mmCIF file of C-alpha atoms in Angstrom:
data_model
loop_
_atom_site.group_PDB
_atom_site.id
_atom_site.type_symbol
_atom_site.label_atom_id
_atom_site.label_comp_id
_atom_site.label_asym_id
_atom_site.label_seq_id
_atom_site.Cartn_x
_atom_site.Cartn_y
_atom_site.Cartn_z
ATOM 1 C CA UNK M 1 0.764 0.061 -32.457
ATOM 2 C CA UNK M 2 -0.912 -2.295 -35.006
ATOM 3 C CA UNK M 3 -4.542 -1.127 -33.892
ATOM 4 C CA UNK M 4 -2.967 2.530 -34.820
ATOM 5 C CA UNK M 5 -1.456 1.269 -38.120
ATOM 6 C CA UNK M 6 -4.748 -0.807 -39.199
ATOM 7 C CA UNK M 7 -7.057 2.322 -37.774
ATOM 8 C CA UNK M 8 -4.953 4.528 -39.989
ATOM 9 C CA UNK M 9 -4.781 2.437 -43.627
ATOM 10 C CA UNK M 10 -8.708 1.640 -42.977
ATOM 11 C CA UNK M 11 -9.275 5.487 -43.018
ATOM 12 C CA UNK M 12 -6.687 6.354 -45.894
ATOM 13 C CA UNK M 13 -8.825 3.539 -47.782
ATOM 14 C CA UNK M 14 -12.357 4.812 -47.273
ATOM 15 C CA UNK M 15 -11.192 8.357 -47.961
ATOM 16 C CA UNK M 16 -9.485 7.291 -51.301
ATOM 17 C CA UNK M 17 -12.649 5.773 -52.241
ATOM 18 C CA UNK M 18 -14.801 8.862 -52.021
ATOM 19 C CA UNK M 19 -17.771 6.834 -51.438
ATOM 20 C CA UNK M 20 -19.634 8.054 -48.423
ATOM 21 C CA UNK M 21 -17.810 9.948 -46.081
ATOM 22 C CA UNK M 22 -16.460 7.886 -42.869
ATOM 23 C CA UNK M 23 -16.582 9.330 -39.303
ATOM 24 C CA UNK M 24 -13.392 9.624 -37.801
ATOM 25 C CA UNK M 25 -12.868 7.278 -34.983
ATOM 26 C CA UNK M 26 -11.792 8.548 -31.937
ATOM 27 C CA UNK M 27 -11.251 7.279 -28.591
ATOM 28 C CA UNK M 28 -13.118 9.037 -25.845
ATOM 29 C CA UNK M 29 -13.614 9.622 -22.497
ATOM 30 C CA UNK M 30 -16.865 7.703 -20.821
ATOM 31 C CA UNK M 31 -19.551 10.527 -19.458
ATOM 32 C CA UNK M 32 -18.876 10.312 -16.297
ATOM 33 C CA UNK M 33 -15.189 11.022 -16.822
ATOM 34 C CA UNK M 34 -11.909 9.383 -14.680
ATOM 35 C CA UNK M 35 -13.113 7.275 -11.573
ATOM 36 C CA UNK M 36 -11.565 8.219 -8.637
ATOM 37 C CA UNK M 37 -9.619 5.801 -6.622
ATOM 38 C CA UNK M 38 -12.458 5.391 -4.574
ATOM 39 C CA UNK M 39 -14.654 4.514 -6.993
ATOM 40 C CA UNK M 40 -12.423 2.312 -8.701
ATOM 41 C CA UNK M 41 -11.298 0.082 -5.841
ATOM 42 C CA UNK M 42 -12.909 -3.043 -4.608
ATOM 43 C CA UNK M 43 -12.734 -6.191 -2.592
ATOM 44 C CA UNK M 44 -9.869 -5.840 0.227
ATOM 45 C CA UNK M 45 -8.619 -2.506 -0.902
ATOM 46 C CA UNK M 46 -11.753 -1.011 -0.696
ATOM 47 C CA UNK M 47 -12.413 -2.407 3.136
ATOM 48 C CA UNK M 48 -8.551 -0.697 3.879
ATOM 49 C CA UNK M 49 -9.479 2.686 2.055
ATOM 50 C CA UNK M 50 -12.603 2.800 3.766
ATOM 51 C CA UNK M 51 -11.122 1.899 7.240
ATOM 52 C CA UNK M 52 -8.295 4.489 6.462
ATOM 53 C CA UNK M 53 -11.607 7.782 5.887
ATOM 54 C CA UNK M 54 -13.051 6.563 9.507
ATOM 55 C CA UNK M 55 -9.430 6.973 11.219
ATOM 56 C CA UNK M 56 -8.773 3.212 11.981
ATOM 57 C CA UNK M 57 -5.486 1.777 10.759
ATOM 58 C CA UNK M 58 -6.301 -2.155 10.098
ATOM 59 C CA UNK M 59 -3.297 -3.065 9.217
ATOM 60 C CA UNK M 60 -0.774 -0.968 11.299
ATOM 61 C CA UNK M 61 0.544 1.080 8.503
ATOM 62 C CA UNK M 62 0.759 4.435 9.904
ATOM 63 C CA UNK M 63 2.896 4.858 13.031
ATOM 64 C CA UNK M 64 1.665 3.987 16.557
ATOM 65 C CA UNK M 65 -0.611 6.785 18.225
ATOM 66 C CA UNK M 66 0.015 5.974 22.118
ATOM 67 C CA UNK M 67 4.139 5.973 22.429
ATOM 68 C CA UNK M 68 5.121 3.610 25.165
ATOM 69 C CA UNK M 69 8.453 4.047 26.994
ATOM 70 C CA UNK M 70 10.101 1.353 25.583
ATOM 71 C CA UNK M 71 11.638 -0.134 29.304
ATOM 72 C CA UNK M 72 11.205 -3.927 29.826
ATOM 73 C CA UNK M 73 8.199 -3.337 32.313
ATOM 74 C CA UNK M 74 6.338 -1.451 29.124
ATOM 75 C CA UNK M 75 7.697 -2.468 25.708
ATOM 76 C CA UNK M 76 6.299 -1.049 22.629
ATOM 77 C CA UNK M 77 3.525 -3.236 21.186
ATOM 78 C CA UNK M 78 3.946 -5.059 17.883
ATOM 79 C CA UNK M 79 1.026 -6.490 16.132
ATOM 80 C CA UNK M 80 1.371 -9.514 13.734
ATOM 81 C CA UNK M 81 -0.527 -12.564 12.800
ATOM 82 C CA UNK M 82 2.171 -14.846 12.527
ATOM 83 C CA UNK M 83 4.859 -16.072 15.516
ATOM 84 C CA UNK M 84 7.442 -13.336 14.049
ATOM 85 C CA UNK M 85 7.951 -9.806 12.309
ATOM 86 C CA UNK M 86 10.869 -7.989 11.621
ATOM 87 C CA UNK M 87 11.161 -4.707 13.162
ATOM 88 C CA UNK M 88 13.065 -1.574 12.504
ATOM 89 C CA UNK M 89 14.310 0.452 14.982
ATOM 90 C CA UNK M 90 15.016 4.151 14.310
ATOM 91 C CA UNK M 91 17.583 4.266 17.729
ATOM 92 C CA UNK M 92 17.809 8.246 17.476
ATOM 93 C CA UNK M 93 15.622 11.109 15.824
ATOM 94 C CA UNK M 94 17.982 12.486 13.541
ATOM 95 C CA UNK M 95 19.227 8.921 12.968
ATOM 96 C CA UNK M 96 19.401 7.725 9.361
ATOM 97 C CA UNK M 97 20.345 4.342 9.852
ATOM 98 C CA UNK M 98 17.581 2.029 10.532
ATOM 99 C CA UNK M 99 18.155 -1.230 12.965
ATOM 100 C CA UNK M 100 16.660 -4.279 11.193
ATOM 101 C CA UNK M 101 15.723 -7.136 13.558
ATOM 102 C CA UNK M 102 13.185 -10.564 14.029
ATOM 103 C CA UNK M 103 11.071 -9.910 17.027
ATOM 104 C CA UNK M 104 9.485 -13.348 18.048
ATOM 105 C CA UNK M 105 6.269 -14.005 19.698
ATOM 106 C CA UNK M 106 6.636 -14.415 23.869
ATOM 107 C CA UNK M 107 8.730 -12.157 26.436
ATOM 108 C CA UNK M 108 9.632 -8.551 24.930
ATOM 109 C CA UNK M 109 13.079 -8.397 22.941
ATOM 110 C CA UNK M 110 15.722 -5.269 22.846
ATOM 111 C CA UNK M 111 16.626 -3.601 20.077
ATOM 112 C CA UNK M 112 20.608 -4.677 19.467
ATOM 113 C CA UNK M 113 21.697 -0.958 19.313
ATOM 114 C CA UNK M 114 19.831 1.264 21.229
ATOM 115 C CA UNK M 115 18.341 -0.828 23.991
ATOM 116 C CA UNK M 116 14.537 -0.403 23.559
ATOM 117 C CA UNK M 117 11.899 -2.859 24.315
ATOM 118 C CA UNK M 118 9.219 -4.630 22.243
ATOM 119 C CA UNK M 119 7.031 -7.479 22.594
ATOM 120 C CA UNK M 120 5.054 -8.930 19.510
ATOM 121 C CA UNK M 121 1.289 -9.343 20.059
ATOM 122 C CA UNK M 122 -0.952 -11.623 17.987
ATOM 123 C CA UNK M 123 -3.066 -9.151 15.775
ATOM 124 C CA UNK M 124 -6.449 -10.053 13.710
ATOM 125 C CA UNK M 125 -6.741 -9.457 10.230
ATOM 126 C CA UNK M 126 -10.013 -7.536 9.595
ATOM 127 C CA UNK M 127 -11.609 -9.360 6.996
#
């Protein structure tokens, strides 16, 4: 607000004057126009955008591909890089409620509600 305020009584000045004429000062777009996100980004976002184009998910965002049953003898897979990582447990479909709970690292956990299975597994960050 002050740059507009001191941009506009520095042009009513010079045009009260009627010395030279000023050019107006305007604020405008570089040649090569808006960067894209891509073009933009750097350091770690840049290695997850670029992961994300070649169809790898580094850091388990997206859902899981391969569905496992969910029974004891083949839990669902976790990833983390710590001991523990809360999980949420949609128990049906059409279910809006999700089941919050802290899956720790060793033999596979249920979910409290619905009964399912899942086992943490230590996970490398890429980078």
């Amino acid at each position: 607000m002050a740059a507009r305020l001191l941009l506009r009584s520095s042009y009513r000045a010079a045009t009260r004057c009627r010395a030279a004429p000023v050019p107006v000062l305007t604020r405008r777009m570089a040649s090569g126009g808006i960067p894209t996100d891509e073009e933009q980004a750097t350091g770690l976002e840049k290695i997850i955008m670029n992961a994300m184009k070649e169809g790898s998910d580094p850091y388990n965002v997206l859902t899981p591909k391969d569905i496992a049953s969910g029974s004891k003898e083949d839990p669902h897979l976790v990833p983390s890089i710590s001991n523990k990582r809360i999980v949420g447990c949609i128990c049906e479909p059409d279910n809006t409620v999700v089941i919050w709970f802290w899956l720790l690292e060793g033999e596979a956990q249920r979910c409290p509600s619905c009964g399912v299975h899942y086992k943490l597994v230590h996970h490398q960050v890429p980078h």
